[in-house]
Amino acid sequence: MLQVKTLSTLFYKDDSIIKAVDDFSFYIEKGETLGLLGESGSGKSTVALSILRLISKPGKIVSGAIELDGQDILKLSDKEIINIRGAKLSMIFQDPFSSLNPVFTIGDQIAETISLHQKLSKKESWRKAKEMLQKVQIDPDRIRNYPHQFSGGMRQRVMIAMALSCQPEFLIADEPTTALDVTIQEGVLKLIKDLQRELGFGMIFITHNFRIAKKVCDRFCVMQKGKLVEEGSQVFNKPQKPYTKKLVDCMNLLYA
Ligand SMILES: Nc1ncnc2c1ncn2[C@@H]1O[C@H](COP(=O)(O)OP(=O)(O)O)[C@@H](O)[C@H]1O
Ligand SMILES: [Mg+2]
């Protein structure tokens, strides 16, 4: 289980302090999908980056705990967190191009992730990388291609292959289809859900698109200005808070 307890993450600006995440708590079990919802700027990505300990200046996690199977990630050394990132906790981002290195082949990048966490020979890592490509429905013969040789949807599949290559317990997907053409969003979403069924990871699915959230998630957390507004599976059918109701009405208009 992954438990975020009273997490606060701040950004220090020249003349002000932004409480991007403010006393925020939630949990997620393996195998389930938690939707993290909220309008732009509500703190969703900051929650994600805090969990992976990827917050850097001017940001800082100032309080709380992030417990993975009872162990507080915030107490780990930098070296220990590197062992967890990619192996037990993994993330895919909105823009697959900026997270891939343009000067290395996709095989280099997937195999590197694999060999970082698993004691495999170079040959074995490449074999596993090919296996992962197959899982995300990319022809393994393209393993020596560079990121620019793929379409946006395929690059996101490559990112998914990399994120899942070490069988993480939890995957954080931050707006994973927002940058993609509507026509290929469905395919990528289906792939993520199929792989979740096969591999059993828990997923934090971040989106501002409620139509997608309804399809993909079991349970939801609604965020506003860094705070938890409402939590549960009733968010769409029976929103309890006026803010949630307003947000749902607004999204229904947008994505009807
Ligand atoms: N690197 C940063 N430096 C300064 N402020 C930031 C930074 N990242 C996020 N913020 C601020 O934190 C708040 C939450 O942002 P974010 O977590 O990106 O929201 P969301 O993902 O929900 O759109 C916003 O007010 C944003 O401006
Ligand atoms: Mg964001």
Coordinates of C-alpha atoms and ligand atoms in Angstrom, one line a residue:
M1 CA 0.0 0.0 0.0
L2 CA 1.1 3.6 -0.7
Q3 CA 0.0 6.1 1.9
V4 CA 0.5 9.8 1.7
K5 CA 0.0 11.4 5.1
T6 CA -0.5 15.1 5.7
L7 CA 1.9 16.1 2.9
S8 CA 2.7 19.7 2.4
T9 CA 4.9 20.9 -0.5
L10 CA 5.8 24.6 -0.9
F11 CA 7.3 26.7 -3.7
Y12 CA 9.3 29.6 -2.5
K13 CA 9.0 32.6 -4.8
D14 CA 10.9 35.9 -4.5
D15 CA 8.0 37.6 -2.7
S16 CA 5.6 34.8 -1.8
I17 CA 5.2 31.2 -0.8
I18 CA 2.9 28.9 -2.8
K19 CA 1.3 26.1 -0.9
A20 CA 1.1 23.7 -3.9
V21 CA 0.2 20.8 -1.7
D22 CA -1.4 21.6 1.6
D23 CA -1.9 18.9 4.3
F24 CA -2.9 16.4 1.7
S25 CA -3.6 12.7 2.6
F26 CA -4.7 9.7 0.6
Y27 CA -3.9 6.0 0.2
I28 CA -3.9 3.5 -2.7
E29 CA -3.7 -0.3 -2.7
K30 CA -2.0 -2.4 -5.3
G31 CA -4.1 -3.2 -8.3
E32 CA -6.5 -0.3 -7.9
T33 CA -6.6 3.0 -9.8
L34 CA -7.0 6.2 -7.9
G35 CA -8.0 9.3 -10.0
L36 CA -6.4 12.5 -8.8
L37 CA -8.7 15.2 -10.2
G38 CA -8.6 19.0 -10.1
E39 CA -8.3 22.1 -12.3
S40 CA -5.0 23.2 -13.6
G41 CA -2.7 24.5 -10.8
S42 CA -4.5 22.6 -8.1
G43 CA -1.3 20.7 -7.2
K44 CA -1.7 17.3 -8.9
S45 CA 1.7 17.2 -10.5
T46 CA 3.3 18.4 -7.3
V47 CA 1.8 15.5 -5.4
A48 CA 3.2 13.1 -8.1
L49 CA 6.7 14.6 -8.0
S50 CA 6.7 14.7 -4.2
I51 CA 5.9 10.9 -4.1
L52 CA 9.0 10.3 -6.3
R53 CA 11.0 12.8 -4.4
L54 CA 11.6 14.8 -7.5
I55 CA 10.8 18.2 -6.0
S56 CA 13.7 20.6 -6.3
K57 CA 14.3 24.3 -5.7
P58 CA 12.4 26.5 -5.4
G59 CA 10.2 23.7 -4.1
K60 CA 10.4 21.8 -0.9
I61 CA 8.5 19.1 0.9
V62 CA 8.0 20.6 4.3
S63 CA 6.0 18.1 6.2
G64 CA 4.2 14.7 6.1
A65 CA 5.1 11.2 5.3
I66 CA 4.9 9.0 2.2
E67 CA 4.8 5.4 3.2
L68 CA 5.4 2.6 0.7
D69 CA 4.5 -0.7 2.5
G70 CA 5.0 1.1 5.8
Q71 CA 8.4 2.6 4.9
D72 CA 8.6 6.4 4.8
I73 CA 10.1 7.4 1.5
L74 CA 10.8 10.9 2.8
K75 CA 13.3 9.4 5.3
L76 CA 15.3 7.5 2.7
S77 CA 18.8 8.7 1.5
D78 CA 19.2 9.9 -2.1
K79 CA 20.8 6.6 -2.9
E80 CA 18.0 4.6 -1.5
I81 CA 15.4 6.6 -3.3
I82 CA 17.1 5.9 -6.6
N83 CA 16.7 2.2 -6.0
I84 CA 13.0 2.7 -5.4
R85 CA 12.3 5.1 -8.3
G86 CA 11.7 3.1 -11.4
A87 CA 11.7 -0.2 -9.5
K88 CA 8.9 0.1 -7.0
L89 CA 7.5 3.5 -8.0
S90 CA 7.3 4.6 -11.6
M91 CA 5.9 7.5 -13.5
I92 CA 4.8 8.5 -17.0
F93 CA 4.4 12.1 -17.9
Q94 CA 2.2 14.2 -20.2
D95 CA 4.9 14.8 -22.8
P96 CA 6.8 11.7 -23.8
F97 CA 9.2 13.6 -25.9
S98 CA 10.7 15.7 -23.2
S99 CA 11.2 12.6 -21.0
L100 CA 13.1 10.6 -23.7
N101 CA 16.7 11.5 -24.5
P102 CA 16.9 12.3 -28.2
V103 CA 20.5 11.1 -28.7
F104 CA 20.0 7.6 -27.5
T105 CA 18.0 4.8 -29.0
I106 CA 14.9 3.7 -27.2
G107 CA 16.6 0.3 -26.6
D108 CA 19.5 2.1 -24.8
Q109 CA 17.0 3.9 -22.6
I110 CA 14.8 1.0 -21.7
A111 CA 17.7 -1.4 -21.2
E112 CA 19.5 1.2 -19.0
T113 CA 16.5 1.4 -16.7
I114 CA 16.4 -2.4 -16.5
S115 CA 20.1 -2.8 -15.8
L116 CA 20.0 -0.1 -13.2
H117 CA 17.6 -2.0 -11.0
Q118 CA 18.1 -5.6 -12.0
K119 CA 21.3 -7.5 -11.9
L120 CA 21.2 -8.5 -15.6
S121 CA 23.9 -8.6 -18.3
K122 CA 23.7 -6.1 -21.1
K123 CA 22.4 -8.8 -23.4
E124 CA 19.7 -9.9 -20.9
S125 CA 18.6 -6.2 -20.4
W126 CA 18.2 -5.8 -24.1
R127 CA 16.3 -9.0 -24.4
K128 CA 13.9 -7.8 -21.6
A129 CA 13.6 -4.4 -23.3
K130 CA 12.5 -6.2 -26.5
E131 CA 9.9 -8.1 -24.4
M132 CA 8.6 -4.8 -23.0
L133 CA 8.3 -3.3 -26.5
Q134 CA 6.2 -6.3 -27.5
K135 CA 4.0 -5.7 -24.4
V136 CA 3.3 -2.2 -25.6
Q137 CA 2.7 -3.3 -29.1
I138 CA 5.8 -1.9 -30.7
D139 CA 7.7 -4.0 -33.2
P140 CA 10.8 -5.2 -31.2
D141 CA 12.8 -4.8 -34.4
R142 CA 12.6 -1.1 -33.9
I143 CA 14.6 -1.2 -30.7
R144 CA 17.6 0.6 -32.3
N145 CA 15.4 3.5 -33.4
Y146 CA 15.6 7.0 -31.9
P147 CA 12.7 8.8 -30.3
H148 CA 12.1 11.1 -33.2
Q149 CA 11.4 8.1 -35.4
F150 CA 8.2 7.4 -33.6
S151 CA 4.8 9.2 -33.5
G152 CA 3.6 10.8 -30.3
G153 CA 1.4 7.8 -29.4
M154 CA 4.3 5.4 -29.9
R155 CA 6.6 7.5 -27.8
Q156 CA 4.2 7.3 -25.0
R157 CA 4.1 3.6 -25.4
V158 CA 7.9 3.6 -25.2
M159 CA 7.6 5.5 -21.9
I160 CA 5.1 3.0 -20.6
A161 CA 7.4 0.2 -21.6
M162 CA 10.2 1.9 -19.7
A163 CA 8.1 2.7 -16.6
L164 CA 6.9 -0.9 -16.3
S165 CA 10.1 -2.6 -17.2
C166 CA 11.0 -3.3 -13.6
Q167 CA 7.5 -4.3 -12.6
P168 CA 6.7 -1.4 -10.2
E169 CA 4.2 -1.7 -7.4
F170 CA 2.8 1.7 -8.3
L171 CA 2.6 3.7 -11.5
I172 CA 1.9 7.4 -11.4
A173 CA 0.4 8.5 -14.7
D174 CA 0.3 12.3 -15.0
E175 CA -2.0 13.4 -17.8
P176 CA -0.6 10.5 -19.9
T177 CA -2.8 11.1 -22.9
T178 CA -3.4 14.9 -22.8
A179 CA -0.7 15.7 -25.3
L180 CA -1.9 13.0 -27.8
D181 CA -4.3 13.2 -30.6
V182 CA -7.8 12.3 -29.5
T183 CA -7.9 9.5 -32.0
I184 CA -5.0 7.6 -30.4
Q185 CA -5.8 8.5 -26.7
E186 CA -8.2 5.5 -26.5
G187 CA -5.6 3.0 -27.6
V188 CA -3.0 4.2 -25.1
L189 CA -5.6 4.2 -22.2
K190 CA -6.7 0.7 -23.1
L191 CA -3.1 -0.4 -23.2
I192 CA -2.4 1.0 -19.8
K193 CA -5.5 -0.7 -18.3
D194 CA -4.7 -4.0 -20.0
L195 CA -1.1 -4.0 -18.6
Q196 CA -2.4 -3.1 -15.2
R197 CA -4.7 -6.2 -15.3
E198 CA -1.7 -8.3 -16.4
L199 CA 0.9 -6.9 -14.0
G200 CA -1.2 -5.8 -11.1
F201 CA 0.3 -2.4 -10.3
G202 CA -1.6 0.2 -8.4
M203 CA -2.0 3.4 -10.4
I204 CA -2.4 7.1 -9.5
F205 CA -4.1 8.5 -12.6
I206 CA -3.9 12.3 -12.8
T207 CA -6.2 14.1 -15.2
H208 CA -8.4 17.1 -15.6
N209 CA -10.5 15.2 -18.1
F210 CA -13.4 13.6 -16.2
R211 CA -14.7 11.5 -19.1
I212 CA -11.3 9.7 -19.1
A213 CA -11.3 9.6 -15.3
K214 CA -14.7 7.9 -15.1
K215 CA -13.5 5.2 -17.6
V216 CA -10.2 4.4 -16.0
C217 CA -10.4 5.0 -12.2
D218 CA -12.0 3.0 -9.3
R219 CA -11.9 5.8 -6.8
F220 CA -11.1 9.6 -6.8
C221 CA -9.5 12.4 -4.9
V222 CA -10.6 15.9 -5.8
M223 CA -8.0 18.6 -5.2
Q224 CA -8.4 22.3 -5.0
K225 CA -5.5 24.7 -4.2
G226 CA -3.4 21.9 -2.8
K227 CA -6.1 20.6 -0.5
L228 CA -8.3 17.5 -0.6
V229 CA -11.9 18.5 -1.3
E230 CA -13.5 15.1 -1.6
E231 CA -12.6 11.5 -1.8
G232 CA -14.5 8.4 -2.9
S233 CA -16.1 6.7 -5.8
Q234 CA -19.3 8.9 -5.6
V235 CA -17.6 11.9 -7.0
F236 CA -19.5 11.8 -10.4
N237 CA -22.8 10.3 -9.3
K238 CA -23.3 11.9 -5.9
P239 CA -20.8 14.7 -5.3
Q240 CA -20.8 15.6 -1.7
K241 CA -19.1 19.0 -1.8
P242 CA -20.4 22.1 -3.7
Y243 CA -16.9 22.5 -5.3
T244 CA -16.9 19.0 -6.7
K245 CA -20.4 19.4 -8.0
K246 CA -19.4 22.6 -9.8
L247 CA -16.3 21.0 -11.2
V248 CA -18.3 17.9 -12.4
D249 CA -21.0 20.1 -14.0
C250 CA -18.3 22.1 -15.8
M251 CA -16.5 19.0 -17.0
N252 CA -19.7 17.5 -18.2
L253 CA -20.3 20.6 -20.4
L254 CA -16.7 20.5 -21.7
Y255 CA -16.5 16.8 -22.5
A256 CA -20.1 16.0 -23.2
Ligands
LIG1 N1 8.7 24.6 -10.3 C1 7.8 25.4 -9.7 N2 8.1 26.7 -9.3 C2 7.2 27.5 -8.8 N3 5.9 27.2 -8.6 C3 5.5 26.0 -9.0 C4 6.4 25.0 -9.6 N4 5.7 23.9 -9.9 C5 4.4 24.1 -9.6 N5 4.3 25.4 -9.0 C6 3.0 26.0 -8.5 O1 2.4 25.0 -7.7 C7 1.0 25.0 -7.9 C8 0.5 23.6 -8.3 O2 1.1 23.3 -9.5 P1 0.9 21.9 -10.2 O3 1.2 20.8 -9.2 O4 1.7 21.9 -11.4 O5 -0.6 21.8 -10.5 P2 -1.5 20.8 -11.5 O6 -0.6 19.7 -11.9 O7 -2.7 20.5 -10.8 O8 -1.8 21.7 -12.7 C9 0.7 26.1 -8.9 O9 0.3 27.3 -8.3 C10 2.0 26.2 -9.6 O10 2.2 27.5 -10.2
MG2 MG 0.1 19.0 -13.8

